[in-house]
Coordinates of C-alpha atoms in Angstrom, one line a residue:
A24 CA -2.1 -26.5 -0.2
A25 CA 1.6 -25.8 -0.1
G26 CA 2.7 -23.3 -2.7
G27 CA -0.9 -22.1 -3.3
P28 CA -1.7 -18.4 -3.4
K29 CA -2.7 -16.9 0.0
P30 CA -6.1 -15.2 -0.1
L31 CA -6.0 -11.4 0.5
P32 CA -8.0 -10.0 3.4
S33 CA -11.5 -9.1 2.3
S34 CA -12.8 -5.6 2.4
G35 CA -15.9 -6.6 0.4
P36 CA -19.4 -7.3 1.5
K37 CA -19.2 -11.0 0.9
S38 CA -17.0 -13.7 2.3
L39 CA -15.2 -16.2 0.0
R40 CA -17.8 -18.8 0.8
E41 CA -20.5 -16.6 -0.4
M42 CA -18.8 -15.7 -3.7
P43 CA -19.6 -17.8 -6.8
H44 CA -17.4 -20.8 -7.4
P45 CA -15.0 -20.2 -10.3
L46 CA -16.4 -23.1 -12.2
A47 CA -20.1 -22.7 -11.2
T48 CA -22.8 -22.3 -13.8
T49 CA -25.4 -20.5 -11.7
S50 CA -27.2 -17.7 -13.4
S51 CA -26.7 -14.1 -12.4
E52 CA -30.3 -13.8 -11.2
E53 CA -29.7 -16.6 -8.6
M54 CA -26.6 -14.9 -7.3
G55 CA -28.2 -11.6 -6.3
P56 CA -27.3 -8.0 -7.1
A57 CA -24.0 -6.9 -8.5
L58 CA -21.3 -5.7 -6.3
T59 CA -21.1 -1.9 -6.1
P60 CA -18.1 0.1 -4.9
S61 CA -18.2 2.3 -1.8
P62 CA -17.0 5.8 -2.5
D63 CA -15.4 6.0 1.0
L64 CA -13.0 3.3 0.1
L65 CA -11.3 5.3 -2.5
L66 CA -10.0 7.8 0.0
P67 CA -7.8 7.7 3.1
R68 CA -10.0 7.5 6.3
S69 CA -8.7 10.9 7.4
I70 CA -10.4 12.6 4.5
A71 CA -13.1 10.2 3.5
D72 CA -15.8 12.0 5.5
K73 CA -15.0 15.4 4.0
D74 CA -16.6 17.1 1.0
L75 CA -13.5 17.5 -1.0
S76 CA -12.9 20.0 -3.7
L77 CA -10.0 21.4 -5.7
P78 CA -8.6 24.8 -4.8
N79 CA -10.7 26.4 -7.6
G80 CA -13.9 25.1 -6.0
T81 CA -14.4 22.2 -8.4
P82 CA -15.9 19.2 -6.5
V83 CA -13.7 16.0 -6.7
D84 CA -15.5 12.8 -7.7
T85 CA -14.0 10.2 -5.4
S86 CA -16.0 7.3 -6.5
S87 CA -14.9 4.8 -9.1
P88 CA -16.7 4.8 -12.5
A89 CA -20.1 3.0 -12.3
S90 CA -19.7 -0.7 -12.6
S91 CA -21.3 -2.5 -15.5
S92 CA -23.5 -5.5 -14.7
S93 CA -21.7 -7.6 -12.2
L94 CA -18.5 -8.8 -13.9
L95 CA -18.0 -11.7 -11.4
N96 CA -21.6 -13.0 -11.6
R97 CA -22.1 -13.1 -15.4
L98 CA -21.8 -16.8 -15.8
Q99 CA -24.0 -17.3 -18.8
L100 CA -22.0 -17.6 -22.0
D101 CA -23.2 -15.9 -25.2
D102 CA -22.6 -18.3 -28.0
D103 CA -22.3 -15.4 -30.4
F104 CA -19.3 -13.9 -28.5
D105 CA -17.0 -14.5 -31.4
G106 CA -19.6 -13.4 -34.0
E107 CA -18.1 -9.9 -34.3
T108 CA -16.6 -9.0 -37.7
R109 CA -12.9 -9.8 -37.9
D110 CA -10.3 -8.1 -40.1
L111 CA -7.2 -9.7 -38.7
F112 CA -6.2 -13.4 -38.7
V113 CA -3.0 -14.8 -37.3
T114 CA -1.7 -18.4 -37.1
V115 CA 1.5 -20.0 -35.7
D116 CA 2.7 -23.2 -37.5
D117 CA 5.6 -24.9 -39.2
P118 CA 8.1 -25.2 -36.3
K119 CA 11.7 -25.6 -37.4
K120 CA 14.9 -26.5 -35.5
H121 CA 17.9 -24.3 -36.0
V122 CA 21.4 -25.6 -34.9
C123 CA 24.0 -22.9 -34.6
T124 CA 27.5 -22.8 -33.1
M125 CA 26.4 -21.1 -29.9
E126 CA 22.8 -22.4 -29.5
T127 CA 20.0 -24.6 -30.8
Y128 CA 16.5 -23.1 -30.9
I129 CA 13.1 -23.5 -32.6
T130 CA 11.4 -20.9 -34.8
Y131 CA 7.7 -20.8 -35.7
R132 CA 6.1 -19.4 -38.8
V133 CA 3.7 -16.5 -38.0
T134 CA 1.2 -15.9 -40.8
T135 CA -1.0 -12.8 -40.9
K136 CA -3.9 -12.0 -43.1
T137 CA -5.7 -8.7 -42.8
T138 CA -7.7 -5.9 -44.4
R139 CA -6.7 -3.2 -41.9
A140 CA -5.4 0.1 -43.2
E141 CA -2.5 0.0 -40.7
F142 CA -0.9 -2.8 -42.6
D143 CA 0.9 -2.1 -45.9
L144 CA 0.2 -5.6 -47.3
P145 CA -2.8 -8.0 -47.0
E146 CA -0.6 -10.9 -46.0
Y147 CA 2.6 -11.4 -44.1
S148 CA 4.7 -14.4 -43.2
V149 CA 7.7 -14.2 -40.7
R150 CA 9.6 -16.6 -38.5
R151 CA 9.8 -16.0 -34.7
R152 CA 11.4 -17.8 -31.8
Y153 CA 10.1 -17.9 -28.2
Q154 CA 12.1 -14.9 -27.1
D155 CA 10.5 -12.8 -29.8
F156 CA 7.1 -13.7 -28.3
D157 CA 8.4 -12.8 -24.9
W158 CA 9.6 -9.4 -26.3
L159 CA 6.2 -8.7 -27.6
R160 CA 4.5 -9.5 -24.3
N161 CA 6.9 -7.2 -22.4
K162 CA 6.3 -4.4 -24.9
L163 CA 2.5 -4.8 -24.5
E164 CA 2.8 -4.7 -20.7
E165 CA 5.0 -1.6 -21.0
S166 CA 2.8 0.3 -23.4
Q167 CA -0.7 -0.9 -22.3
P168 CA -0.3 -1.1 -18.5
T169 CA -4.1 -0.8 -17.9
H170 CA -4.9 -3.9 -19.9
L171 CA -4.7 -7.6 -19.2
I172 CA -1.9 -9.1 -21.4
P173 CA -2.5 -12.8 -22.3
P174 CA 0.1 -15.1 -20.7
L175 CA 2.9 -17.0 -22.6
P176 CA 3.6 -20.7 -21.9
E177 CA 6.3 -21.2 -19.4
K178 CA 9.8 -20.6 -20.8
F179 CA 11.4 -23.6 -19.1
V180 CA 10.8 -27.2 -19.9
V181 CA 7.5 -28.5 -18.3
K182 CA 8.2 -31.0 -15.5
G183 CA 8.4 -34.5 -16.8
V184 CA 9.4 -33.5 -20.3
V185 CA 13.1 -34.3 -20.8
D186 CA 13.7 -33.1 -24.4
R187 CA 12.5 -29.5 -25.2
F188 CA 13.1 -30.3 -28.8
S189 CA 10.8 -33.3 -28.9
E190 CA 7.9 -33.2 -31.3
E191 CA 5.4 -33.4 -28.4
F192 CA 6.9 -30.5 -26.5
V193 CA 7.3 -28.3 -29.6
E194 CA 3.7 -29.0 -30.7
T195 CA 2.3 -28.2 -27.3
R196 CA 4.3 -24.9 -27.3
R197 CA 3.2 -24.1 -30.8
K198 CA -0.4 -24.4 -29.8
A199 CA 0.1 -22.2 -26.8
L200 CA 1.9 -19.5 -28.9
D201 CA -0.8 -19.6 -31.5
K202 CA -3.5 -19.1 -28.8
F203 CA -1.4 -16.2 -27.3
L204 CA -1.4 -14.3 -30.6
K205 CA -5.1 -15.1 -31.2
R206 CA -6.0 -13.7 -27.8
I207 CA -4.2 -10.4 -28.7
T208 CA -5.8 -10.4 -32.2
D209 CA -9.3 -10.6 -30.6
H210 CA -8.6 -7.8 -28.2
P211 CA -10.1 -4.4 -29.4
V212 CA -7.1 -2.4 -28.0
L213 CA -4.1 -4.7 -28.0
S214 CA -4.6 -5.8 -31.6
F215 CA -3.9 -2.2 -32.7
N216 CA -0.7 -1.8 -30.7
E217 CA 2.2 -0.7 -32.8
H218 CA 4.6 -3.3 -31.3
F219 CA 2.1 -6.0 -32.3
N220 CA 2.2 -4.6 -35.8
V221 CA 6.0 -4.8 -35.8
F222 CA 6.0 -8.3 -34.5
L223 CA 3.7 -9.5 -37.3
T224 CA 5.3 -7.7 -40.2
A225 CA 9.0 -6.9 -39.5
K226 CA 11.5 -9.2 -41.3
D227 CA 14.3 -8.3 -38.8
L228 CA 12.9 -7.9 -35.3
N229 CA 16.3 -7.5 -33.7
A230 CA 16.6 -4.0 -35.1
Y231 CA 13.5 -3.0 -33.2
K232 CA 14.6 -4.7 -30.0
K233 CA 17.9 -2.9 -29.9
Q234 CA 16.2 0.4 -30.6
G235 CA 14.0 0.3 -27.6
M236 CA 16.3 -1.2 -25.0
A237 CA 17.7 2.0 -23.6
L238 CA 14.3 3.7 -23.4
L239 CA 12.8 0.6 -21.8
S240 CA 15.3 0.6 -18.9
K241 CA 14.8 4.3 -18.2
M242 CA 11.0 3.9 -18.2
G243 CA 11.2 0.9 -16.0
E244 CA 13.2 2.8 -13.4
S245 CA 10.8 5.7 -13.7
V246 CA 7.7 3.6 -13.0
K247 CA 9.3 1.9 -10.0
Y248 CA 10.2 5.4 -8.6
V249 CA 6.7 6.8 -9.1
T250 CA 4.8 3.9 -7.7
G251 CA 7.2 2.7 -5.0
G252 CA 6.4 5.4 -2.4
Y253 CA 2.6 5.1 -2.2
K254 CA 0.6 2.6 -0.2
L255 CA -3.1 1.9 -0.9
R256 CA -5.3 2.5 2.1
S257 CA -8.2 0.3 1.0
R258 CA -9.2 -1.3 -2.3
P259 CA -12.7 -0.6 -3.7
L260 CA -15.3 -3.3 -3.0
E261 CA -15.6 -4.5 -6.6
F262 CA -11.8 -4.8 -7.1
A263 CA -11.5 -6.5 -3.7
A264 CA -14.0 -9.0 -4.9
I265 CA -12.1 -9.5 -8.1
G266 CA -8.9 -10.1 -6.1
E267 CA -10.6 -12.7 -3.9
Y268 CA -12.1 -14.4 -6.9
L269 CA -8.7 -14.7 -8.6
D270 CA -7.1 -16.1 -5.4
T271 CA -9.9 -18.7 -5.2
F272 CA -9.9 -19.5 -8.9
S273 CA -6.1 -20.0 -9.1
L274 CA -6.1 -22.1 -6.0
K275 CA -8.8 -24.4 -7.3
L276 CA -7.1 -24.7 -10.7
G277 CA -3.8 -25.4 -9.0
T278 CA -5.4 -28.3 -7.1
I279 CA -7.1 -29.7 -10.2
D280 CA -3.8 -29.4 -12.1
R281 CA -1.8 -31.3 -9.4
I282 CA -4.5 -34.1 -9.1
A283 CA -4.8 -34.4 -12.9
Q284 CA -1.0 -34.9 -13.2
R285 CA -1.1 -37.6 -10.5
I286 CA -4.0 -39.3 -12.4
I287 CA -2.0 -39.2 -15.6
K288 CA 1.1 -40.6 -13.9
E289 CA -1.0 -43.4 -12.3
Q290 CA -2.6 -44.1 -15.7
L291 CA 0.9 -44.5 -17.3
E292 CA 2.0 -46.8 -14.5
Y293 CA -1.2 -48.9 -15.0
L294 CA -0.4 -48.9 -18.7
V295 CA 3.0 -50.4 -18.1
E296 CA 1.4 -53.2 -16.0
L297 CA -1.3 -53.9 -18.6
R298 CA 1.4 -54.3 -21.3
E299 CA 3.1 -57.0 -19.2
Y300 CA -0.2 -58.5 -18.2
G301 CA -1.6 -59.2 -21.7
P302 CA 1.2 -61.4 -23.1
V303 CA 1.0 -63.7 -20.1
Y304 CA -2.4 -65.0 -21.4
S305 CA -0.9 -65.7 -24.8
T306 CA 1.9 -67.7 -23.3
W307 CA -0.6 -69.6 -21.2
G308 CA -2.7 -70.2 -24.3
G309 CA 0.3 -72.0 -25.9
L310 CA 0.3 -74.5 -23.1
E311 CA -3.5 -75.1 -23.0
V312 CA -4.7 -76.2 -26.4
E313 CA -8.4 -76.3 -25.4
L314 CA -8.2 -72.9 -23.8
S315 CA -5.9 -71.2 -26.4
E316 CA -8.7 -69.4 -28.2
P317 CA -10.3 -67.7 -25.2
L318 CA -6.9 -67.0 -23.6
E319 CA -5.7 -65.3 -26.9
G320 CA -9.0 -63.4 -26.8
V321 CA -8.3 -62.1 -23.3
S322 CA -4.7 -61.1 -24.4
A323 CA -6.1 -59.2 -27.4
C324 CA -8.7 -57.6 -25.3
I325 CA -6.1 -56.3 -22.8
G326 CA -4.1 -55.0 -25.8
N327 CA -7.1 -53.0 -27.0
C328 CA -7.6 -51.6 -23.5
C329 CA -3.9 -50.6 -23.5
T330 CA -4.3 -48.7 -26.8
A331 CA -7.4 -46.9 -25.5
L332 CA -5.8 -45.9 -22.2
E333 CA -2.7 -44.6 -24.0
E334 CA -4.9 -42.4 -26.3
L335 CA -6.8 -41.1 -23.2
S336 CA -3.6 -40.2 -21.4
E337 CA -2.1 -38.4 -24.4
E338 CA -5.2 -36.4 -24.9
M339 CA -5.3 -35.4 -21.2
T340 CA -1.6 -34.3 -21.4
E341 CA -1.9 -32.4 -24.7
D342 CA -5.4 -30.9 -24.4
F343 CA -6.4 -30.7 -20.8
L344 CA -3.3 -29.8 -18.8
P345 CA -2.2 -26.9 -21.1
V346 CA -5.6 -25.1 -20.6
L347 CA -5.3 -25.4 -16.8
R348 CA -1.8 -24.0 -16.9
E349 CA -2.8 -21.1 -19.2
Y350 CA -5.6 -20.0 -16.9
I351 CA -3.4 -20.3 -13.8
L352 CA -0.9 -17.9 -15.6
Y353 CA -3.9 -15.8 -16.8
S354 CA -5.1 -15.3 -13.2
E355 CA -1.6 -14.2 -12.2
S356 CA -1.5 -11.7 -15.0
M357 CA -4.8 -10.3 -13.9
K358 CA -3.5 -10.0 -10.3
N359 CA -0.5 -8.0 -11.6
V360 CA -2.8 -5.6 -13.5
L361 CA -4.9 -5.3 -10.3
K362 CA -1.7 -4.4 -8.3
K363 CA -0.8 -1.7 -10.9
R364 CA -4.3 -0.3 -10.5
D365 CA -3.8 -0.2 -6.8
Q366 CA -0.5 1.7 -7.2
V367 CA -2.2 4.4 -9.3
Q368 CA -5.1 4.7 -6.9
A369 CA -2.6 5.0 -4.0
E370 CA -0.8 7.8 -5.8
Y371 CA -4.1 9.5 -6.4
E372 CA -5.1 9.2 -2.7
A373 CA -1.7 10.7 -1.6
K374 CA -2.0 13.6 -4.0
L375 CA -5.7 14.2 -3.0
E376 CA -4.9 14.1 0.7
A377 CA -2.1 16.6 0.2
V378 CA -4.5 19.0 -1.6
A379 CA -7.2 18.6 1.1
L380 CA -4.7 19.4 3.9
K381 CA -3.5 22.6 2.2
K382 CA -4.6 25.6 4.2
E383 CA -4.0 28.4 1.8
D384 CA -6.0 28.9 -1.4
R385 CA -4.1 28.5 -4.6
P386 CA -5.5 30.1 -7.8
K387 CA -3.9 27.4 -10.0
V388 CA -5.7 24.1 -10.4
P389 CA -3.4 21.2 -9.5
T390 CA -3.6 19.5 -12.9
D391 CA -1.4 16.6 -11.7
V392 CA -4.3 15.6 -9.3
E393 CA -6.8 15.7 -12.2
K394 CA -4.4 13.7 -14.4
C395 CA -4.0 11.1 -11.7
Q396 CA -7.7 10.8 -11.3
D397 CA -8.0 10.3 -15.0
R398 CA -5.5 7.5 -14.8
V399 CA -7.4 5.8 -12.0
E400 CA -10.7 6.0 -14.0
C401 CA -8.9 4.7 -17.1
F402 CA -7.5 1.8 -15.1
N403 CA -10.8 1.0 -13.6
A404 CA -12.7 1.0 -16.9
D405 CA -10.0 -1.0 -18.8
L406 CA -9.6 -3.5 -16.0
K407 CA -13.4 -4.2 -15.7
A408 CA -13.8 -4.4 -19.5
D409 CA -10.9 -6.9 -19.7
M410 CA -12.2 -8.9 -16.8
E411 CA -15.6 -9.2 -18.5
R412 CA -13.9 -10.4 -21.7
W413 CA -11.7 -12.8 -19.8
Q414 CA -14.7 -14.3 -18.0
N415 CA -16.5 -14.8 -21.4
N416 CA -13.4 -16.5 -22.9
K417 CA -13.0 -18.6 -19.7
R418 CA -16.5 -19.9 -19.8
Q419 CA -16.2 -20.8 -23.5
D420 CA -12.8 -22.5 -23.0
F421 CA -13.8 -24.5 -20.0
R422 CA -17.1 -25.6 -21.5
Q423 CA -15.3 -26.9 -24.5
L424 CA -12.6 -28.4 -22.3
L425 CA -15.0 -30.3 -20.0
M426 CA -17.2 -31.5 -22.8
G427 CA -14.2 -32.7 -24.6
M428 CA -12.9 -34.5 -21.5
A429 CA -16.3 -36.1 -21.0
D430 CA -16.4 -37.3 -24.7
K431 CA -12.8 -38.7 -24.4
N432 CA -13.7 -40.7 -21.2
I433 CA -16.9 -42.0 -22.8
Q434 CA -14.9 -43.2 -25.8
Y435 CA -12.3 -44.8 -23.6
Y436 CA -14.8 -46.8 -21.6
E437 CA -16.8 -47.7 -24.7
K438 CA -13.6 -49.1 -26.3
C439 CA -12.9 -51.1 -23.2
L440 CA -16.5 -52.4 -23.0
T441 CA -16.4 -53.4 -26.6
A442 CA -13.1 -55.2 -26.1
W443 CA -14.3 -57.2 -23.1
E444 CA -17.7 -58.0 -24.7
S445 CA -15.8 -59.5 -27.7
I446 CA -14.4 -62.4 -25.7
I447 CA -17.8 -63.4 -24.2
P448 CA -18.8 -65.5 -27.3
L449 CA -15.5 -67.3 -27.2
L450 CA -16.2 -68.4 -23.6
Q451 CA -19.9 -69.2 -24.2
D452 CA -19.5 -71.2 -27.4
K453 CA -16.6 -73.3 -26.2
P454 CA -17.9 -76.9 -26.2
E455 CA -17.7 -78.8 -23.0
T456 CA -15.0 -81.5 -22.8
K457 CA -16.4 -85.0 -22.7

């Protein structure tokens, strides 16, 4: 499909056809053993076959940390996933429109209730606008580069929505912002981030924004400089599989999203025709005295079908499409973390290769190599843990989404069936004209 993500070349043991479908419900037992990384793929080919050691004789562990049970294949959802004890609750509500000389914008009330010792008070209530949420996400990405940061809803107006201050658009965005904060709140690391604490508690967030701008720009340039000169030789098998899975998943969701939007558009066009279709029977009934009652019944029936279809289209627009868009953005966020992991591994490979090619013995241990290896292991562990959490959330969200969609469609067709059945007695009981 045009505009869809291109799949990366596979270095894993399985092709994309053999990988589990992103929306499949097959159990892990049916899918076979978990993917395991190959130690050779962590090193450049020129040194992969050597027994490497640091100059002091310490062996270098070139394999990635042991994988937990296959993160890609755990498709059974534990219903008690959210049963853990919580001590932090955040909600986003009460959107308000602010009209100023220079701009017009919407703010949302962010309410926090907590028993954590890191907070001075048990409850906070602050107002935040979209750019404040964007600031928080950027700070989380900057300070927690090894973790998956939940996506924000798109900044610009969604296609087809003319007024970004309309009640429908503002409510859709409020729900997305509320989910964004709840995702962070549920995360065992991100929820303790100092920037998140500031976002939830500070009355004036602008002071914190100005304070960190100079440091942020310097750090950003530093990161680009450090990671820009290294190129990954080969991605470990389990992370190659994750990359392929994300490409497939986002491609499938993108296709579903486009088709769903077309279906909704066609439903709305059909709705326009139905609204013109029904009154014709009422007009006709005024001309046919003997047929007036059944014709009025048909007109009322079509009116009821109109109402049912309008409700179905609204629910698809407000409940179904936003979840698809969130997970398309989520997969892109995961790909970005995967790229950062690759950059750190590439840096480690380059340093390790430089050490291996050194002829002379040096008494001092190159601590930068050890630190780089620690960073790779940290990235691997955090990324796999976040992938597992993301998979659990995804299964729960899509199960609720698809069950809800099934219920809404059943209700729609039941309403239409009831409406049409209601006019049958009018037609059957009509006495024949003598």
